[in-house]
């Protein structure tokens, strides 16, 4: 077994002030007390809170998120509890507002999964709708499956709790926007086996057919290393995290060789790299997003290695805070998006001239 398989990845920690879902009347009072306004929204006593600071209509339905191609996407495993009055998620909201051209895939993790209650805490009920109101954001729910050793029934129950947020919030609380668009399955196996194939195929079908999840009902796997076989042997997920490594291991020749040997199409590939020295954050981000087929990628001529990316300077608790590098990381992804858009526009102009 290769050495990076022993890397102990952090689990989502339960918030210290975790609470059971309070009575419905208390929830309604809490959420109706002016707390559902989007963080990018300015309101007056006569406004409903649907207009952003730049005049955009925040009531418009979210832009559909697709996995079939397109521009790079920032991934944020958001294992940070949204404490009231603490602006815990403010760096995320600020980045989303500052870079509307960038897509954000947010992994919501209330309590190492959805928790035991039908609804999350009132703090999550306040914040998740704010995220879903933003057109460049897709939210998915975290579940660890312990390398396919957790019982399928238990995993399905956790998926059901996430899917139940939407209906229960709308019907019982008249809250719009408390929904997710897929499931992030952590600790998925990377070795081919009949058990893994059957187990993961059943979960993919379950998520894809489940009412309550919206959008594409994304299925995301995180084995932490590349799967050693075709995705059809792992239930055909939409996305796979092929590298969840600290930077010093990520750059190791053995890890790089493995990533290239088992490379996937960029639109299905996710990288999560921690402990990146601050001076290397920009270069590491661009390297992941811009490596070409000549460097070993099978994604096609000139294609990037990954579309989905998370990079941080933090060496520990890197999913529980944003870190000093957060702003640089998101700006770098935005630069790559802008550069690719300019390149695409240039090619379109060239093609139009050629047709004349």
mmCIF file of C-alpha atoms in Angstrom:
data_model
loop_
_atom_site.group_PDB
_atom_site.id
_atom_site.type_symbol
_atom_site.label_atom_id
_atom_site.label_comp_id
_atom_site.label_asym_id
_atom_site.label_seq_id
_atom_site.Cartn_x
_atom_site.Cartn_y
_atom_site.Cartn_z
ATOM 1 C CA UNK A 1 0.000 0.000 0.000
ATOM 2 C CA UNK A 2 1.400 3.366 -1.037
ATOM 3 C CA UNK A 3 2.447 5.704 1.762
ATOM 4 C CA UNK A 4 -0.146 8.386 1.077
ATOM 5 C CA UNK A 5 -2.910 5.941 1.904
ATOM 6 C CA UNK A 6 -1.941 6.364 5.544
ATOM 7 C CA UNK A 7 -2.570 10.121 5.430
ATOM 8 C CA UNK A 8 -5.189 10.816 8.063
ATOM 9 C CA UNK A 9 -7.620 13.286 6.552
ATOM 10 C CA UNK A 10 -9.569 15.521 8.944
ATOM 11 C CA UNK A 11 -13.164 14.748 9.661
ATOM 12 C CA UNK A 12 -15.811 17.380 10.103
ATOM 13 C CA UNK A 13 -15.999 18.276 13.761
ATOM 14 C CA UNK A 14 -19.347 18.683 15.456
ATOM 15 C CA UNK A 15 -19.893 22.296 16.528
ATOM 16 C CA UNK A 16 -19.519 22.850 20.237
ATOM 17 C CA UNK A 17 -22.901 24.519 20.414
ATOM 18 C CA UNK A 18 -24.726 21.832 18.457
ATOM 19 C CA UNK A 19 -28.414 21.832 19.259
ATOM 20 C CA UNK A 20 -31.384 19.674 18.492
ATOM 21 C CA UNK A 21 -33.954 21.155 16.166
ATOM 22 C CA UNK A 22 -36.107 23.452 18.344
ATOM 23 C CA UNK A 23 -39.905 23.671 18.145
ATOM 24 C CA UNK A 24 -41.304 24.962 14.845
ATOM 25 C CA UNK A 25 -42.796 28.119 16.340
ATOM 26 C CA UNK A 26 -39.408 29.061 17.800
ATOM 27 C CA UNK A 27 -37.698 28.436 14.459
ATOM 28 C CA UNK A 28 -40.219 30.618 12.623
ATOM 29 C CA UNK A 29 -39.716 33.461 15.074
ATOM 30 C CA UNK A 30 -35.931 33.213 14.839
ATOM 31 C CA UNK A 31 -35.792 33.105 11.046
ATOM 32 C CA UNK A 32 -38.430 35.761 10.481
ATOM 33 C CA UNK A 33 -36.596 38.240 12.671
ATOM 34 C CA UNK A 34 -34.739 39.821 9.769
ATOM 35 C CA UNK A 35 -32.119 37.076 9.623
ATOM 36 C CA UNK A 36 -32.737 35.590 6.178
ATOM 37 C CA UNK A 37 -31.400 38.521 4.192
ATOM 38 C CA UNK A 38 -28.525 37.621 1.900
ATOM 39 C CA UNK A 39 -25.134 38.928 3.097
ATOM 40 C CA UNK A 40 -24.730 40.666 -0.251
ATOM 41 C CA UNK A 41 -28.081 42.384 0.077
ATOM 42 C CA UNK A 42 -28.983 45.846 1.296
ATOM 43 C CA UNK A 43 -32.520 46.436 2.536
ATOM 44 C CA UNK A 44 -34.785 49.108 3.869
ATOM 45 C CA UNK A 45 -38.011 48.779 5.831
ATOM 46 C CA UNK A 46 -39.940 48.666 2.558
ATOM 47 C CA UNK A 47 -37.693 46.162 0.769
ATOM 48 C CA UNK A 48 -37.994 42.403 0.769
ATOM 49 C CA UNK A 49 -34.261 41.720 0.661
ATOM 50 C CA UNK A 50 -34.161 40.463 -2.952
ATOM 51 C CA UNK A 51 -31.869 43.136 -4.382
ATOM 52 C CA UNK A 52 -28.113 42.818 -4.034
ATOM 53 C CA UNK A 53 -25.740 45.671 -3.270
ATOM 54 C CA UNK A 54 -24.945 45.962 -6.984
ATOM 55 C CA UNK A 55 -28.614 45.971 -7.979
ATOM 56 C CA UNK A 56 -28.853 42.327 -9.053
ATOM 57 C CA UNK A 57 -32.135 40.503 -8.534
ATOM 58 C CA UNK A 58 -31.422 37.989 -5.766
ATOM 59 C CA UNK A 59 -34.843 36.347 -6.200
ATOM 60 C CA UNK A 60 -33.836 34.897 -9.571
ATOM 61 C CA UNK A 61 -33.382 31.098 -9.590
ATOM 62 C CA UNK A 62 -29.791 29.908 -9.323
ATOM 63 C CA UNK A 63 -27.830 29.325 -12.509
ATOM 64 C CA UNK A 64 -27.790 25.615 -13.333
ATOM 65 C CA UNK A 65 -24.496 24.006 -12.409
ATOM 66 C CA UNK A 66 -23.241 21.450 -14.929
ATOM 67 C CA UNK A 67 -20.408 18.921 -14.757
ATOM 68 C CA UNK A 68 -20.078 18.322 -18.483
ATOM 69 C CA UNK A 69 -17.427 20.978 -18.995
ATOM 70 C CA UNK A 70 -16.849 24.678 -18.584
ATOM 71 C CA UNK A 71 -14.753 26.894 -16.404
ATOM 72 C CA UNK A 72 -12.790 26.155 -13.220
ATOM 73 C CA UNK A 73 -14.735 25.956 -9.976
ATOM 74 C CA UNK A 74 -13.728 26.805 -6.404
ATOM 75 C CA UNK A 75 -14.559 24.042 -3.935
ATOM 76 C CA UNK A 76 -15.014 24.894 -0.260
ATOM 77 C CA UNK A 77 -15.442 22.025 2.222
ATOM 78 C CA UNK A 78 -17.356 24.228 4.649
ATOM 79 C CA UNK A 79 -16.965 22.500 7.997
ATOM 80 C CA UNK A 80 -17.244 25.827 9.825
ATOM 81 C CA UNK A 81 -20.220 26.291 12.120
ATOM 82 C CA UNK A 82 -22.073 29.544 11.252
ATOM 83 C CA UNK A 83 -22.175 31.090 14.708
ATOM 84 C CA UNK A 84 -24.779 33.873 14.903
ATOM 85 C CA UNK A 85 -23.308 37.363 14.942
ATOM 86 C CA UNK A 86 -19.767 36.107 14.291
ATOM 87 C CA UNK A 87 -19.640 36.439 10.477
ATOM 88 C CA UNK A 88 -18.150 32.936 10.379
ATOM 89 C CA UNK A 89 -18.814 32.570 6.661
ATOM 90 C CA UNK A 90 -18.089 36.193 5.706
ATOM 91 C CA UNK A 91 -14.829 35.379 3.802
ATOM 92 C CA UNK A 92 -16.857 32.989 1.645
ATOM 93 C CA UNK A 93 -19.653 35.458 0.966
ATOM 94 C CA UNK A 94 -17.115 38.199 0.197
ATOM 95 C CA UNK A 95 -15.301 35.970 -2.300
ATOM 96 C CA UNK A 96 -18.529 34.930 -4.022
ATOM 97 C CA UNK A 97 -19.631 38.570 -4.346
ATOM 98 C CA UNK A 98 -16.204 39.765 -5.539
ATOM 99 C CA UNK A 99 -15.915 37.100 -8.238
ATOM 100 C CA UNK A 100 -19.342 36.542 -9.835
ATOM 101 C CA UNK A 101 -17.657 34.937 -12.856
ATOM 102 C CA UNK A 102 -16.391 32.063 -10.688
ATOM 103 C CA UNK A 103 -18.503 29.045 -9.762
ATOM 104 C CA UNK A 104 -18.396 27.833 -6.146
ATOM 105 C CA UNK A 105 -19.159 24.279 -5.023
ATOM 106 C CA UNK A 106 -19.852 24.351 -1.278
ATOM 107 C CA UNK A 107 -19.765 21.166 0.804
ATOM 108 C CA UNK A 108 -22.189 21.716 3.695
ATOM 109 C CA UNK A 109 -21.381 19.701 6.810
ATOM 110 C CA UNK A 110 -23.536 20.497 9.875
ATOM 111 C CA UNK A 111 -22.293 17.698 12.142
ATOM 112 C CA UNK A 112 -20.025 15.170 10.378
ATOM 113 C CA UNK A 113 -23.007 14.711 8.088
ATOM 114 C CA UNK A 114 -26.584 15.978 8.406
ATOM 115 C CA UNK A 115 -26.889 15.118 12.098
ATOM 116 C CA UNK A 116 -29.630 13.055 13.690
ATOM 117 C CA UNK A 117 -32.469 15.573 13.455
ATOM 118 C CA UNK A 118 -34.810 16.064 10.455
ATOM 119 C CA UNK A 119 -33.593 19.659 10.102
ATOM 120 C CA UNK A 120 -30.238 21.277 10.850
ATOM 121 C CA UNK A 121 -29.807 23.896 13.548
ATOM 122 C CA UNK A 122 -31.449 27.292 13.114
ATOM 123 C CA UNK A 123 -28.049 28.744 12.202
ATOM 124 C CA UNK A 124 -27.797 26.466 9.174
ATOM 125 C CA UNK A 125 -31.432 27.167 8.331
ATOM 126 C CA UNK A 126 -30.492 30.843 8.272
ATOM 127 C CA UNK A 127 -27.317 30.522 6.194
ATOM 128 C CA UNK A 128 -27.868 27.740 3.630
ATOM 129 C CA UNK A 129 -30.715 29.622 1.882
ATOM 130 C CA UNK A 130 -28.372 32.612 1.565
ATOM 131 C CA UNK A 131 -25.868 30.461 -0.281
ATOM 132 C CA UNK A 132 -28.523 28.960 -2.535
ATOM 133 C CA UNK A 133 -29.792 32.450 -3.418
ATOM 134 C CA UNK A 134 -26.460 33.208 -5.104
ATOM 135 C CA UNK A 135 -26.381 32.345 -8.825
ATOM 136 C CA UNK A 136 -22.797 31.048 -8.900
ATOM 137 C CA UNK A 137 -23.141 28.680 -5.929
ATOM 138 C CA UNK A 138 -24.001 24.978 -5.730
ATOM 139 C CA UNK A 139 -24.399 23.311 -2.323
ATOM 140 C CA UNK A 140 -23.936 19.603 -1.578
ATOM 141 C CA UNK A 141 -24.120 17.626 1.675
ATOM 142 C CA UNK A 142 -21.250 15.760 3.327
ATOM 143 C CA UNK A 143 -21.457 12.058 4.265
ATOM 144 C CA UNK A 144 -18.570 9.737 5.194
ATOM 145 C CA UNK A 145 -19.077 6.110 4.098
ATOM 146 C CA UNK A 146 -15.929 4.605 5.687
ATOM 147 C CA UNK A 147 -14.591 3.068 2.470
ATOM 148 C CA UNK A 148 -17.915 1.325 1.759
ATOM 149 C CA UNK A 149 -17.994 -0.310 5.193
ATOM 150 C CA UNK A 150 -20.857 1.807 6.553
ATOM 151 C CA UNK A 151 -24.172 0.029 5.979
ATOM 152 C CA UNK A 152 -26.098 1.171 2.916
ATOM 153 C CA UNK A 153 -29.209 1.670 5.041
ATOM 154 C CA UNK A 154 -27.345 4.092 7.329
ATOM 155 C CA UNK A 155 -25.934 6.043 4.385
ATOM 156 C CA UNK A 156 -29.358 6.242 2.757
ATOM 157 C CA UNK A 157 -30.866 7.553 5.994
ATOM 158 C CA UNK A 158 -28.301 10.366 6.031
ATOM 159 C CA UNK A 159 -29.035 11.161 2.382
ATOM 160 C CA UNK A 160 -32.742 11.172 3.196
ATOM 161 C CA UNK A 161 -32.218 13.694 5.997
ATOM 162 C CA UNK A 162 -30.437 16.075 3.629
ATOM 163 C CA UNK A 163 -33.134 15.581 0.983
ATOM 164 C CA UNK A 164 -35.844 16.140 3.581
ATOM 165 C CA UNK A 165 -34.664 19.664 4.371
ATOM 166 C CA UNK A 166 -36.358 21.111 1.297
ATOM 167 C CA UNK A 167 -39.843 19.676 1.802
ATOM 168 C CA UNK A 168 -39.914 20.061 5.585
ATOM 169 C CA UNK A 169 -38.618 23.643 5.471
ATOM 170 C CA UNK A 170 -41.082 24.680 2.769
ATOM 171 C CA UNK A 171 -44.154 22.960 4.196
ATOM 172 C CA UNK A 172 -43.624 23.322 7.933
ATOM 173 C CA UNK A 173 -41.654 26.560 8.150
ATOM 174 C CA UNK A 174 -42.392 28.335 4.849
ATOM 175 C CA UNK A 175 -38.643 28.700 4.301
ATOM 176 C CA UNK A 176 -37.439 28.797 0.712
ATOM 177 C CA UNK A 177 -33.904 27.835 -0.210
ATOM 178 C CA UNK A 178 -33.057 25.197 2.406
ATOM 179 C CA UNK A 179 -32.013 22.545 -0.083
ATOM 180 C CA UNK A 180 -28.945 20.834 -1.529
ATOM 181 C CA UNK A 181 -28.038 19.810 -5.076
ATOM 182 C CA UNK A 182 -26.080 16.665 -4.403
ATOM 183 C CA UNK A 183 -24.094 14.522 -1.996
ATOM 184 C CA UNK A 184 -20.349 14.514 -1.264
ATOM 185 C CA UNK A 185 -19.387 10.960 -0.273
ATOM 186 C CA UNK A 186 -16.153 10.980 1.702
ATOM 187 C CA UNK A 187 -13.911 7.952 2.309
ATOM 188 C CA UNK A 188 -14.916 6.177 -0.891
ATOM 189 C CA UNK A 189 -12.828 3.161 -1.971
ATOM 190 C CA UNK A 190 -10.280 3.515 -4.757
ATOM 191 C CA UNK A 191 -9.620 -0.202 -5.345
ATOM 192 C CA UNK A 192 -11.827 -2.096 -7.796
ATOM 193 C CA UNK A 193 -14.008 -4.797 -6.238
ATOM 194 C CA UNK A 194 -17.449 -6.259 -6.770
ATOM 195 C CA UNK A 195 -18.536 -4.962 -3.364
ATOM 196 C CA UNK A 196 -17.392 -1.402 -4.113
ATOM 197 C CA UNK A 197 -19.042 -1.459 -7.539
ATOM 198 C CA UNK A 198 -22.378 -2.719 -6.228
ATOM 199 C CA UNK A 199 -22.354 -0.484 -3.134
ATOM 200 C CA UNK A 200 -21.462 2.735 -4.968
ATOM 201 C CA UNK A 201 -23.731 2.028 -7.935
ATOM 202 C CA UNK A 202 -26.676 1.668 -5.570
ATOM 203 C CA UNK A 203 -25.841 4.975 -3.874
ATOM 204 C CA UNK A 204 -25.500 6.794 -7.206
ATOM 205 C CA UNK A 205 -28.909 5.534 -8.320
ATOM 206 C CA UNK A 206 -30.420 6.442 -4.968
ATOM 207 C CA UNK A 207 -29.141 10.035 -5.061
ATOM 208 C CA UNK A 208 -30.071 10.560 -8.712
ATOM 209 C CA UNK A 209 -33.622 9.374 -8.155
ATOM 210 C CA UNK A 210 -34.307 11.102 -4.849
ATOM 211 C CA UNK A 211 -36.861 13.875 -4.646
ATOM 212 C CA UNK A 212 -35.804 16.631 -2.283
ATOM 213 C CA UNK A 213 -32.375 17.098 -3.822
ATOM 214 C CA UNK A 214 -32.447 19.722 -6.550
ATOM 215 C CA UNK A 215 -30.437 20.481 -9.677
ATOM 216 C CA UNK A 216 -28.323 17.680 -11.100
ATOM 217 C CA UNK A 217 -28.270 15.725 -7.830
ATOM 218 C CA UNK A 218 -24.500 15.523 -8.015
ATOM 219 C CA UNK A 219 -22.658 12.482 -6.700
ATOM 220 C CA UNK A 220 -19.123 13.354 -5.590
ATOM 221 C CA UNK A 221 -16.573 10.805 -4.384
ATOM 222 C CA UNK A 222 -13.524 11.469 -2.261
ATOM 223 C CA UNK A 223 -11.164 8.497 -2.094
ATOM 224 C CA UNK A 224 -8.315 11.001 -1.614
ATOM 225 C CA UNK A 225 -6.307 9.250 -4.335
ATOM 226 C CA UNK A 226 -7.122 8.321 -7.952
ATOM 227 C CA UNK A 227 -9.515 5.396 -8.399
ATOM 228 C CA UNK A 228 -7.671 2.424 -9.861
ATOM 229 C CA UNK A 229 -10.125 1.683 -12.608
ATOM 230 C CA UNK A 230 -12.899 3.162 -14.752
ATOM 231 C CA UNK A 231 -15.544 5.242 -13.000
ATOM 232 C CA UNK A 232 -18.128 2.651 -14.014
ATOM 233 C CA UNK A 233 -16.435 0.343 -11.477
ATOM 234 C CA UNK A 234 -17.222 2.913 -8.762
ATOM 235 C CA UNK A 235 -20.854 3.712 -9.488
ATOM 236 C CA UNK A 236 -20.139 6.360 -12.169
ATOM 237 C CA UNK A 237 -19.914 9.453 -9.922
ATOM 238 C CA UNK A 238 -20.104 12.926 -11.393
ATOM 239 C CA UNK A 239 -16.884 14.117 -9.699
ATOM 240 C CA UNK A 240 -13.927 12.465 -7.960
ATOM 241 C CA UNK A 241 -11.350 13.969 -5.615
ATOM 242 C CA UNK A 242 -8.160 12.327 -6.899
ATOM 243 C CA UNK A 243 -5.805 14.154 -4.555
ATOM 244 C CA UNK A 244 -6.546 15.165 -0.982
ATOM 245 C CA UNK A 245 -2.980 15.683 0.167
ATOM 246 C CA UNK A 246 -0.744 18.057 2.094
ATOM 247 C CA UNK A 247 1.428 20.008 -0.321
ATOM 248 C CA UNK A 248 4.690 18.246 0.538
ATOM 249 C CA UNK A 249 3.115 14.939 -0.427
ATOM 250 C CA UNK A 250 1.198 16.290 -3.379
ATOM 251 C CA UNK A 251 4.441 17.379 -5.090
ATOM 252 C CA UNK A 252 6.156 14.033 -4.400
ATOM 253 C CA UNK A 253 7.062 12.244 -7.650
ATOM 254 C CA UNK A 254 5.225 9.062 -6.616
ATOM 255 C CA UNK A 255 1.978 10.945 -6.012
ATOM 256 C CA UNK A 256 2.329 12.929 -9.241
ATOM 257 C CA UNK A 257 2.992 9.753 -11.212
ATOM 258 C CA UNK A 258 -0.102 8.129 -9.748
ATOM 259 C CA UNK A 259 -2.264 11.158 -10.528
ATOM 260 C CA UNK A 260 -1.102 11.118 -14.146
ATOM 261 C CA UNK A 261 -1.391 7.326 -14.543
ATOM 262 C CA UNK A 262 -5.002 7.297 -13.343
ATOM 263 C CA UNK A 263 -5.995 10.704 -14.664
ATOM 264 C CA UNK A 264 -9.659 11.440 -15.379
ATOM 265 C CA UNK A 265 -11.377 13.966 -17.647
ATOM 266 C CA UNK A 266 -10.894 17.398 -16.098
ATOM 267 C CA UNK A 267 -14.627 18.034 -15.754
ATOM 268 C CA UNK A 268 -14.843 15.087 -13.344
ATOM 269 C CA UNK A 269 -11.690 15.807 -11.358
ATOM 270 C CA UNK A 270 -11.295 17.556 -8.004
ATOM 271 C CA UNK A 271 -8.084 18.437 -6.129
ATOM 272 C CA UNK A 272 -7.917 19.377 -2.424
ATOM 273 C CA UNK A 273 -4.395 20.420 -1.404
ATOM 274 C CA UNK A 274 -3.495 21.745 2.053
ATOM 275 C CA UNK A 275 -0.365 23.171 3.646
ATOM 276 C CA UNK A 276 0.725 25.089 0.554
ATOM 277 C CA UNK A 277 3.359 27.725 1.397
ATOM 278 C CA UNK A 278 1.846 31.171 0.946
ATOM 279 C CA UNK A 279 4.343 32.025 -1.779
ATOM 280 C CA UNK A 280 3.290 28.934 -3.755
ATOM 281 C CA UNK A 281 -0.504 29.225 -3.572
ATOM 282 C CA UNK A 282 -0.886 31.017 -6.907
ATOM 283 C CA UNK A 283 1.532 28.734 -8.766
ATOM 284 C CA UNK A 284 0.012 25.565 -7.292
ATOM 285 C CA UNK A 285 -3.500 26.671 -8.203
ATOM 286 C CA UNK A 286 -2.506 27.513 -11.765
ATOM 287 C CA UNK A 287 -0.571 24.288 -12.133
ATOM 288 C CA UNK A 288 -3.585 22.194 -11.182
ATOM 289 C CA UNK A 289 -5.926 24.150 -13.441
ATOM 290 C CA UNK A 290 -3.624 24.513 -16.442
ATOM 291 C CA UNK A 291 -1.538 21.356 -16.855
ATOM 292 C CA UNK A 292 -1.706 20.149 -20.445
ATOM 293 C CA UNK A 293 -1.991 16.772 -22.103
ATOM 294 C CA UNK A 294 1.735 16.911 -22.770
ATOM 295 C CA UNK A 295 2.264 16.577 -19.015
ATOM 296 C CA UNK A 296 0.327 13.350 -18.775
ATOM 297 C CA UNK A 297 -3.331 14.345 -18.617
ATOM 298 C CA UNK A 298 -5.744 12.187 -20.587
ATOM 299 C CA UNK A 299 -8.362 14.913 -20.595
ATOM 300 C CA UNK A 300 -7.511 15.909 -24.142
ATOM 301 C CA UNK A 301 -5.216 18.237 -26.005
ATOM 302 C CA UNK A 302 -4.539 21.351 -23.963
ATOM 303 C CA UNK A 303 -7.055 20.420 -21.267
ATOM 304 C CA UNK A 304 -6.490 21.252 -17.615
ATOM 305 C CA UNK A 305 -5.931 18.516 -15.060
ATOM 306 C CA UNK A 306 -8.906 19.521 -12.929
ATOM 307 C CA UNK A 307 -11.912 21.764 -13.065
ATOM 308 C CA UNK A 308 -12.675 21.627 -9.337
ATOM 309 C CA UNK A 309 -10.102 22.853 -6.831
ATOM 310 C CA UNK A 310 -9.437 23.707 -3.197
ATOM 311 C CA UNK A 311 -6.014 25.029 -2.148
ATOM 312 C CA UNK A 312 -5.046 26.386 1.276
ATOM 313 C CA UNK A 313 -1.955 27.306 3.258
ATOM 314 C CA UNK A 314 -3.405 25.790 6.428
ATOM 315 C CA UNK A 315 -1.693 22.639 7.652
ATOM 316 C CA UNK A 316 -4.387 21.584 10.118
ATOM 317 C CA UNK A 317 -8.082 22.294 10.597
ATOM 318 C CA UNK A 318 -8.017 23.428 6.982
ATOM 319 C CA UNK A 319 -11.727 22.814 6.453
ATOM 320 C CA UNK A 320 -12.657 24.652 9.641
ATOM 321 C CA UNK A 321 -11.292 28.089 8.702
ATOM 322 C CA UNK A 322 -10.383 30.025 5.582
ATOM 323 C CA UNK A 323 -6.718 30.742 6.183
ATOM 324 C CA UNK A 324 -4.505 33.597 5.044
ATOM 325 C CA UNK A 325 -4.308 32.200 1.506
ATOM 326 C CA UNK A 326 -8.069 32.135 0.847
ATOM 327 C CA UNK A 327 -8.210 35.476 -0.970
ATOM 328 C CA UNK A 328 -5.177 34.710 -3.135
ATOM 329 C CA UNK A 329 -6.522 31.277 -4.022
ATOM 330 C CA UNK A 330 -9.920 32.563 -5.171
ATOM 331 C CA UNK A 331 -8.363 35.486 -7.070
ATOM 332 C CA UNK A 332 -6.102 33.060 -8.904
ATOM 333 C CA UNK A 333 -9.027 30.886 -9.958
ATOM 334 C CA UNK A 334 -10.802 34.060 -11.123
ATOM 335 C CA UNK A 335 -7.719 35.028 -13.160
ATOM 336 C CA UNK A 336 -7.729 31.635 -14.881
ATOM 337 C CA UNK A 337 -11.455 31.982 -15.619
ATOM 338 C CA UNK A 338 -10.896 35.456 -17.109
ATOM 339 C CA UNK A 339 -7.902 34.300 -19.159
ATOM 340 C CA UNK A 340 -9.841 31.374 -20.595
ATOM 341 C CA UNK A 341 -12.785 33.623 -21.418
ATOM 342 C CA UNK A 342 -10.516 36.081 -23.223
ATOM 343 C CA UNK A 343 -8.875 33.216 -25.095
ATOM 344 C CA UNK A 344 -12.284 31.847 -26.064
ATOM 345 C CA UNK A 345 -13.477 35.248 -27.262
ATOM 346 C CA UNK A 346 -10.299 35.617 -29.305
ATOM 347 C CA UNK A 347 -10.895 32.289 -31.007
ATOM 348 C CA UNK A 348 -14.508 33.241 -31.774
ATOM 349 C CA UNK A 349 -13.400 36.516 -33.400
ATOM 350 C CA UNK A 350 -10.773 34.670 -35.413
ATOM 351 C CA UNK A 351 -13.326 32.127 -36.623
ATOM 352 C CA UNK A 352 -15.752 34.891 -37.630
ATOM 353 C CA UNK A 353 -13.036 36.628 -39.638
ATOM 354 C CA UNK A 354 -12.171 33.328 -41.334
ATOM 355 C CA UNK A 355 -15.780 32.837 -42.460
ATOM 356 C CA UNK A 356 -15.996 36.248 -44.142
#
